[in-house]
Amino acid sequence: MAVVAFIGLGNMGAPMAANALKAGHAVRGYDISAERRAVAARLGIEVSQELAEAAQGADIVLTMLNAGPAVIEVWARALPAMKPGGLIIDCSTIDVDSSRRAHAQAREAGRLSLDAPVSGGVEGATAGTLTFMVGGDEAAFAEGRAFLEALGRRIVHCGEAGTGEAAKICNNMILGISMIAVSEAFLLADGLGLSRQALFDVASSASGQCYALTTHCPVPGPVPTSAANRGYKPGFAAELMAKDLRLSQECARFAGAATPLGHAASALYERFIGEGGRGIDYAGIIRFLPDADAPLAQAGE
Ligand code: NAD
């Protein structure tokens, strides 16, 4: 069993650390927030007051943070402290360029590294059923695979450094665009006198079928577990979708890729969170769309 240091004990990091503990690892943790350190301590994690202390001699360091600069800063401090030849894994959702820079830091320090962002939310982190999208070389993947299997159900090796982040960002761009498409279809159905249930019954078994419709259905009724049935309480908060779409646009610029619908979806989610959508499930954009019917080009500005 390994000595593992979790840096970032937020909504995702703390339950993931608890699952590593259940799997028999010696788990230490650090977070800049005293409140989050206390939450982790209650879960049985050996909490440090200093980042370097948590990482000292660790076989594996796992970061679960909010943004690229924090990952680069935390890796710079953790890498010299951890075991030489050890493995550092970033599970945060961040831009591909920052992720590749973090990998380069690890390489220079003689440590193995993986980017391994997740899908499955807090429920998946708690139940140990996350999907990990993993980027990094074969040696690092071989070293990390068994450890990640204790925290998730599906571990997909996507390719070299940064490709885990690329997969996560592409996937969530599909989800953001398709939630808007599904919402627009329900609004159009309302205007045409077509019942929401009838649209659901047809589209969920026809070519309009997609996750945003069949799992996160943005109108109450057809999918009882969707956020629409609990006043759009998240779930997956709109500001997290806005962040992922922002990342998709940073990456599109970096890669020179054309993503006009990703651009428009990003602009719509930014407007949504700026006009009361913060803290609401991302499916709640259906309530904002009637006020946002500006032409596509204008919405994308
Ligand atoms: P969170 O804000 O709850 O947790 C992040 C934690 O990092 C916070 O507790 C914060 O105090 C800590 N932190 C920030 N800077 C730090 C530093 N320099 N040193 C130590 N700790 C530091 O966020 P979360 O919901 O746990 O999400 C974490 C990551 O996972 C994000 O990148 C998010 O996009 C991604 N993600 C979240 C979900 C979700 O449903 N919450 C789903 C998939 C992916």
Short mmCIF file of C-alpha atoms and ligand atoms in Angstrom, two decimals:
data_model
loop_
_atom_site.label_atom_id
_atom_site.label_comp_id
_atom_site.label_asym_id
_atom_site.label_seq_id
_atom_site.Cartn_x
_atom_site.Cartn_y
_atom_site.Cartn_z
CA MET A 1 0.00 0.00 0.00
CA ALA A 2 1.20 3.50 -0.81
CA VAL A 3 1.73 6.70 1.14
CA VAL A 4 -0.57 9.16 -0.65
CA ALA A 5 -0.85 12.94 -0.22
CA PHE A 6 -4.07 14.64 -1.37
CA ILE A 7 -3.66 18.38 -1.99
CA GLY A 8 -7.05 20.10 -2.35
CA LEU A 9 -9.68 18.60 -0.05
CA GLY A 10 -12.75 20.30 -1.51
CA ASN A 11 -16.05 18.79 -2.61
CA MET A 12 -14.25 16.25 -4.80
CA GLY A 13 -10.84 15.86 -3.14
CA ALA A 14 -12.11 14.98 0.35
CA PRO A 15 -14.34 12.04 -0.65
CA MET A 16 -11.68 10.77 -3.06
CA ALA A 17 -9.14 10.83 -0.21
CA ALA A 18 -11.62 8.95 1.99
CA ASN A 19 -11.89 6.22 -0.66
CA ALA A 20 -8.09 5.94 -0.89
CA LEU A 21 -8.08 5.46 2.88
CA LYS A 22 -10.75 2.73 2.61
CA ALA A 23 -8.58 1.00 -0.02
CA GLY A 24 -5.85 0.66 2.62
CA HIS A 25 -3.45 3.47 1.65
CA ALA A 26 -1.79 5.74 4.23
CA VAL A 27 -3.52 9.00 3.33
CA ARG A 28 -2.37 12.50 4.22
CA GLY A 29 -4.04 15.70 3.13
CA TYR A 30 -3.57 19.46 2.83
CA ASP A 31 -5.87 22.32 1.83
CA ILE A 32 -5.34 26.08 2.20
CA SER A 33 -8.79 26.24 3.81
CA ALA A 34 -8.85 25.39 7.53
CA GLU A 35 -12.53 24.51 7.15
CA ARG A 36 -11.75 21.92 4.47
CA ARG A 37 -8.87 20.53 6.53
CA ALA A 38 -11.35 19.99 9.39
CA VAL A 39 -13.81 18.21 7.07
CA ALA A 40 -11.03 15.88 5.88
CA ALA A 41 -9.84 15.20 9.44
CA ARG A 42 -13.38 14.09 10.32
CA LEU A 43 -13.14 11.57 7.44
CA GLY A 44 -10.04 10.05 9.08
CA ILE A 45 -7.41 11.69 6.87
CA GLU A 46 -4.12 12.69 8.50
CA VAL A 47 -4.23 16.42 7.84
CA SER A 48 -1.07 18.57 7.65
CA GLN A 49 -0.82 22.30 8.28
CA GLU A 50 1.80 22.61 5.51
CA LEU A 51 1.77 21.39 1.91
CA ALA A 52 5.39 20.18 1.97
CA GLU A 53 4.77 18.25 5.18
CA ALA A 54 1.87 16.36 3.56
CA ALA A 55 3.94 15.59 0.44
CA GLN A 56 7.11 14.62 2.33
CA GLY A 57 8.30 11.19 1.13
CA ALA A 58 4.90 10.38 -0.46
CA ASP A 59 4.78 7.64 -3.12
CA ILE A 60 1.82 9.37 -4.78
CA VAL A 61 0.71 13.02 -4.66
CA LEU A 62 -2.79 13.79 -6.01
CA THR A 63 -3.97 17.35 -6.65
CA MET A 64 -7.67 18.31 -6.91
CA LEU A 65 -7.73 22.10 -7.36
CA ASN A 66 -9.71 24.76 -9.23
CA ALA A 67 -7.35 26.19 -11.84
CA GLY A 68 -4.11 25.78 -13.81
CA PRO A 69 -1.94 28.33 -11.92
CA ALA A 70 -2.77 26.66 -8.58
CA VAL A 71 -1.77 23.25 -9.99
CA ILE A 72 1.56 24.59 -11.27
CA GLU A 73 2.27 26.31 -7.94
CA VAL A 74 1.32 23.28 -5.84
CA TRP A 75 3.32 20.87 -8.04
CA ALA A 76 6.40 23.15 -7.74
CA ARG A 77 6.19 22.82 -3.95
CA ALA A 78 5.19 19.16 -3.75
CA LEU A 79 7.64 17.69 -6.30
CA PRO A 80 10.87 18.27 -4.32
CA ALA A 81 9.27 16.88 -1.13
CA MET A 82 7.80 13.64 -2.50
CA LYS A 83 9.66 10.36 -2.99
CA PRO A 84 12.18 10.44 -5.88
CA GLY A 85 10.69 8.46 -8.77
CA GLY A 86 7.19 8.79 -7.21
CA LEU A 87 4.00 9.57 -9.11
CA ILE A 88 2.13 12.91 -9.14
CA ILE A 89 -1.44 13.00 -10.50
CA ASP A 90 -3.58 16.05 -11.22
CA CYS A 91 -7.32 15.35 -11.22
CA SER A 92 -8.42 19.01 -11.53
CA THR A 93 -10.16 20.24 -14.69
CA ILE A 94 -7.68 22.76 -16.13
CA ASP A 95 -6.46 23.98 -19.53
CA VAL A 96 -4.25 21.68 -21.59
CA ASP A 97 -1.33 24.14 -21.77
CA SER A 98 -1.08 24.43 -17.95
CA SER A 99 -1.39 20.67 -17.66
CA ARG A 100 1.50 20.12 -20.07
CA ARG A 101 3.60 22.68 -18.18
CA ALA A 102 2.92 20.81 -14.94
CA HIS A 103 4.02 17.55 -16.58
CA ALA A 104 7.26 19.25 -17.71
CA GLN A 105 7.93 20.34 -14.11
CA ALA A 106 7.54 16.72 -12.97
CA ARG A 107 9.82 15.42 -15.71
CA GLU A 108 12.54 17.90 -14.73
CA ALA A 109 12.18 16.80 -11.09
CA GLY A 110 12.49 13.10 -12.04
CA ARG A 111 8.91 12.18 -11.04
CA LEU A 112 6.25 10.30 -13.03
CA SER A 113 3.13 12.32 -13.81
CA LEU A 114 -0.46 11.96 -15.03
CA ASP A 115 -3.31 14.34 -15.76
CA ALA A 116 -6.47 12.48 -14.75
CA PRO A 117 -9.55 14.73 -14.70
CA VAL A 118 -12.81 13.08 -13.75
CA SER A 119 -16.42 12.79 -14.70
CA GLY A 120 -19.12 11.72 -12.24
CA GLY A 121 -19.36 14.64 -9.82
CA VAL A 122 -19.45 14.58 -6.03
CA GLU A 123 -21.73 11.51 -6.10
CA GLY A 124 -19.16 9.58 -8.14
CA ALA A 125 -16.28 10.82 -5.96
CA THR A 126 -18.13 9.61 -2.85
CA ALA A 127 -19.24 6.27 -4.29
CA GLY A 128 -15.87 5.60 -5.94
CA THR A 129 -17.50 5.37 -9.37
CA LEU A 130 -15.69 8.20 -11.18
CA THR A 131 -14.51 7.97 -14.77
CA PHE A 132 -10.86 9.04 -15.07
CA MET A 133 -9.58 10.40 -18.40
CA VAL A 134 -5.84 9.94 -18.19
CA GLY A 135 -2.94 11.58 -20.03
CA GLY A 136 0.70 10.67 -19.56
CA ASP A 137 3.30 8.16 -20.71
CA GLU A 138 2.89 4.38 -20.44
CA ALA A 139 5.22 4.07 -17.44
CA ALA A 140 3.26 6.63 -15.42
CA PHE A 141 -0.06 5.06 -16.42
CA ALA A 142 1.14 1.58 -15.45
CA GLU A 143 2.20 2.96 -12.07
CA GLY A 144 -1.07 4.84 -11.40
CA ARG A 145 -3.74 2.58 -12.84
CA ALA A 146 -4.34 0.30 -9.82
CA PHE A 147 -4.48 3.31 -7.49
CA LEU A 148 -7.06 5.10 -9.66
CA GLU A 149 -9.15 1.91 -9.84
CA ALA A 150 -9.79 2.27 -6.09
CA LEU A 151 -11.36 5.70 -6.73
CA GLY A 152 -13.26 5.10 -9.97
CA ARG A 153 -15.10 2.64 -12.13
CA ARG A 154 -13.61 3.47 -15.52
CA ILE A 155 -10.01 4.45 -16.24
CA VAL A 156 -9.34 5.49 -19.85
CA HIS A 157 -5.77 6.13 -21.02
CA CYS A 158 -6.24 8.86 -23.64
CA GLY A 159 -2.60 9.31 -24.71
CA GLU A 160 0.35 11.54 -23.87
CA ALA A 161 0.54 14.38 -21.34
CA GLY A 162 -2.49 16.71 -21.42
CA THR A 163 -4.79 14.39 -23.37
CA GLY A 164 -6.87 13.57 -20.27
CA GLU A 165 -7.68 17.27 -19.95
CA ALA A 166 -8.32 17.48 -23.69
CA ALA A 167 -10.85 14.63 -23.44
CA LYS A 168 -12.60 16.20 -20.44
CA ILE A 169 -12.85 19.61 -22.11
CA CYS A 170 -14.12 18.20 -25.44
CA ASN A 171 -16.68 16.04 -23.62
CA ASN A 172 -18.03 18.93 -21.56
CA MET A 173 -18.21 21.19 -24.61
CA ILE A 174 -20.53 18.57 -26.15
CA LEU A 175 -22.61 18.54 -22.96
CA GLY A 176 -22.89 22.36 -22.74
CA ILE A 177 -23.89 22.73 -26.39
CA SER A 178 -26.35 19.83 -26.21
CA MET A 179 -28.03 21.17 -23.05
CA ILE A 180 -28.74 24.41 -24.90
CA ALA A 181 -29.98 22.49 -27.96
CA VAL A 182 -32.32 20.36 -25.84
CA SER A 183 -33.60 23.43 -23.97
CA GLU A 184 -34.29 25.27 -27.22
CA ALA A 185 -36.22 22.26 -28.53
CA PHE A 186 -38.48 22.24 -25.43
CA LEU A 187 -39.09 26.00 -25.79
CA LEU A 188 -39.94 25.55 -29.46
CA ALA A 189 -42.27 22.65 -28.58
CA ASP A 190 -44.06 24.90 -26.04
CA GLY A 191 -44.60 27.48 -28.77
CA LEU A 192 -45.91 24.87 -31.20
CA GLY A 193 -48.38 23.31 -28.75
CA LEU A 194 -46.40 20.05 -28.51
CA SER A 195 -46.36 18.63 -24.97
CA ARG A 196 -43.00 18.32 -23.25
CA GLN A 197 -43.65 14.66 -22.45
CA ALA A 198 -44.46 13.93 -26.12
CA LEU A 199 -41.24 15.62 -27.27
CA PHE A 200 -39.31 13.62 -24.67
CA ASP A 201 -40.94 10.33 -25.69
CA VAL A 202 -40.06 10.92 -29.34
CA ALA A 203 -36.58 12.50 -29.05
CA SER A 204 -35.33 10.12 -26.35
CA SER A 205 -35.74 7.23 -28.76
CA ALA A 206 -35.01 9.11 -31.98
CA SER A 207 -32.02 10.97 -33.41
CA GLY A 208 -32.28 13.79 -30.85
CA GLN A 209 -31.33 11.37 -28.06
CA CYS A 210 -28.45 12.60 -25.86
CA TYR A 211 -27.33 12.70 -22.20
CA ALA A 212 -28.62 16.26 -21.65
CA LEU A 213 -32.09 15.02 -22.64
CA THR A 214 -32.25 11.55 -21.10
CA THR A 215 -30.31 12.11 -17.84
CA HIS A 216 -30.32 15.88 -17.14
CA CYS A 217 -33.64 16.69 -18.84
CA PRO A 218 -34.10 20.47 -18.33
CA VAL A 219 -37.92 20.37 -17.87
CA PRO A 220 -39.65 18.80 -14.85
CA GLY A 221 -41.43 15.51 -15.39
CA PRO A 222 -39.89 13.18 -17.94
CA VAL A 223 -36.72 12.30 -15.92
CA PRO A 224 -37.63 12.31 -12.20
CA THR A 225 -33.99 12.51 -11.02
CA SER A 226 -33.09 15.58 -13.11
CA ALA A 227 -32.42 18.94 -11.40
CA ALA A 228 -35.52 20.45 -13.05
CA ASN A 229 -37.62 18.48 -10.54
CA ARG A 230 -35.94 20.13 -7.54
CA GLY A 231 -36.02 23.77 -8.61
CA TYR A 232 -32.69 23.43 -10.50
CA LYS A 233 -30.69 22.86 -7.31
CA PRO A 234 -27.33 21.45 -8.54
CA GLY A 235 -26.25 18.81 -9.57
CA PHE A 236 -23.71 20.34 -11.83
CA ALA A 237 -23.67 24.08 -11.17
CA ALA A 238 -23.90 26.53 -14.09
CA GLU A 239 -20.65 28.23 -13.04
CA LEU A 240 -18.79 24.91 -13.41
CA MET A 241 -20.22 24.46 -16.90
CA ALA A 242 -19.24 28.09 -17.68
CA LYS A 243 -15.69 27.32 -16.47
CA ASP A 244 -15.44 24.19 -18.65
CA LEU A 245 -16.75 26.05 -21.70
CA ARG A 246 -14.28 28.89 -21.02
CA LEU A 247 -11.52 26.25 -21.00
CA SER A 248 -12.82 24.87 -24.30
CA GLN A 249 -12.46 28.31 -25.84
CA GLU A 250 -8.96 28.86 -24.43
CA CYS A 251 -8.00 25.47 -25.84
CA ALA A 252 -9.67 26.20 -29.20
CA ARG A 253 -7.59 29.38 -29.54
CA PHE A 254 -4.43 27.51 -28.49
CA ALA A 255 -5.13 24.68 -30.99
CA GLY A 256 -6.48 26.91 -33.79
CA ALA A 257 -9.71 24.84 -33.85
CA ALA A 258 -13.02 26.24 -35.09
CA THR A 259 -15.74 25.82 -32.43
CA PRO A 260 -18.48 28.32 -33.30
CA LEU A 261 -21.17 26.53 -31.26
CA GLY A 262 -18.77 26.07 -28.35
CA HIS A 263 -18.11 29.82 -28.55
CA ALA A 264 -21.82 30.65 -28.51
CA ALA A 265 -22.52 28.18 -25.68
CA SER A 266 -19.69 29.69 -23.64
CA ALA A 267 -21.07 33.21 -24.16
CA LEU A 268 -24.59 32.09 -23.16
CA TYR A 269 -23.41 30.37 -19.95
CA GLU A 270 -21.30 33.45 -19.03
CA ARG A 271 -24.39 35.64 -19.45
CA PHE A 272 -26.50 33.14 -17.51
CA ILE A 273 -24.18 33.12 -14.47
CA GLY A 274 -23.82 36.92 -14.69
CA GLU A 275 -27.60 37.34 -14.56
CA GLY A 276 -28.57 35.15 -11.61
CA GLY A 277 -27.56 31.67 -12.77
CA ARG A 278 -24.74 31.18 -10.27
CA GLY A 279 -25.58 28.37 -7.83
CA ILE A 280 -28.25 27.00 -10.18
CA ASP A 281 -27.91 23.72 -12.06
CA TYR A 282 -26.63 24.14 -15.62
CA ALA A 283 -29.96 22.78 -16.91
CA GLY A 284 -31.54 25.98 -15.52
CA ILE A 285 -30.32 27.77 -18.65
CA ILE A 286 -33.72 26.85 -20.12
CA ARG A 287 -35.23 29.56 -17.91
CA PHE A 288 -32.72 32.13 -19.18
CA LEU A 289 -32.94 31.39 -22.92
CA PRO A 290 -36.20 33.29 -23.58
CA ASP A 291 -34.33 36.48 -22.53
CA ALA A 292 -31.27 35.61 -24.58
CA ASP A 293 -32.61 35.26 -28.10
CA ALA A 294 -29.97 37.53 -29.63
CA PRO A 295 -28.64 36.30 -32.98
CA LEU A 296 -25.90 33.66 -32.72
CA ALA A 297 -23.12 35.99 -33.86
CA GLN A 298 -24.09 38.59 -31.27
CA ALA A 299 -24.36 35.96 -28.50
CA GLY A 300 -20.89 34.73 -29.38
CA GLU A 301 -19.23 38.12 -28.90
P1 NAD B 1 -13.61 22.86 -4.57
O1 NAD B 1 -13.53 24.33 -4.74
O2 NAD B 1 -14.64 22.29 -3.65
O3 NAD B 1 -12.18 22.29 -4.10
C1 NAD B 1 -10.94 22.84 -4.44
C2 NAD B 1 -10.12 22.90 -3.17
O4 NAD B 1 -8.78 23.31 -3.45
C3 NAD B 1 -10.67 23.93 -2.17
O5 NAD B 1 -10.98 23.29 -0.92
C4 NAD B 1 -9.53 24.96 -2.02
O6 NAD B 1 -9.43 25.51 -0.71
C5 NAD B 1 -8.33 24.11 -2.38
N1 NAD B 1 -7.18 24.87 -2.83
C6 NAD B 1 -7.15 25.89 -3.72
N2 NAD B 1 -5.86 26.33 -3.89
C7 NAD B 1 -5.09 25.54 -3.09
C8 NAD B 1 -3.70 25.49 -2.83
N3 NAD B 1 -2.85 26.34 -3.41
N4 NAD B 1 -3.24 24.56 -1.94
C9 NAD B 1 -4.11 23.71 -1.34
N5 NAD B 1 -5.44 23.71 -1.53
C10 NAD B 1 -5.92 24.62 -2.41
O7 NAD B 1 -13.77 22.23 -6.02
P2 NAD B 1 -14.26 20.75 -6.39
O8 NAD B 1 -15.70 20.75 -6.65
O9 NAD B 1 -13.66 19.79 -5.43
O10 NAD B 1 -13.56 20.60 -7.83
C11 NAD B 1 -12.17 20.36 -7.96
C12 NAD B 1 -11.84 20.19 -9.42
O11 NAD B 1 -12.60 19.10 -9.96
C13 NAD B 1 -12.18 21.40 -10.29
O12 NAD B 1 -11.16 21.57 -11.24
C14 NAD B 1 -13.51 21.03 -10.93
O13 NAD B 1 -13.70 21.67 -12.18
C15 NAD B 1 -13.34 19.54 -11.09
N6 NAD B 1 -14.61 18.79 -11.13
C16 NAD B 1 -15.59 19.07 -10.24
C17 NAD B 1 -16.79 18.36 -10.29
C18 NAD B 1 -17.90 18.65 -9.32
O14 NAD B 1 -19.02 18.17 -9.56
N7 NAD B 1 -17.66 19.37 -8.23
C19 NAD B 1 -16.96 17.35 -11.27
C20 NAD B 1 -15.92 17.06 -12.13
C21 NAD B 1 -14.74 17.79 -12.06
#
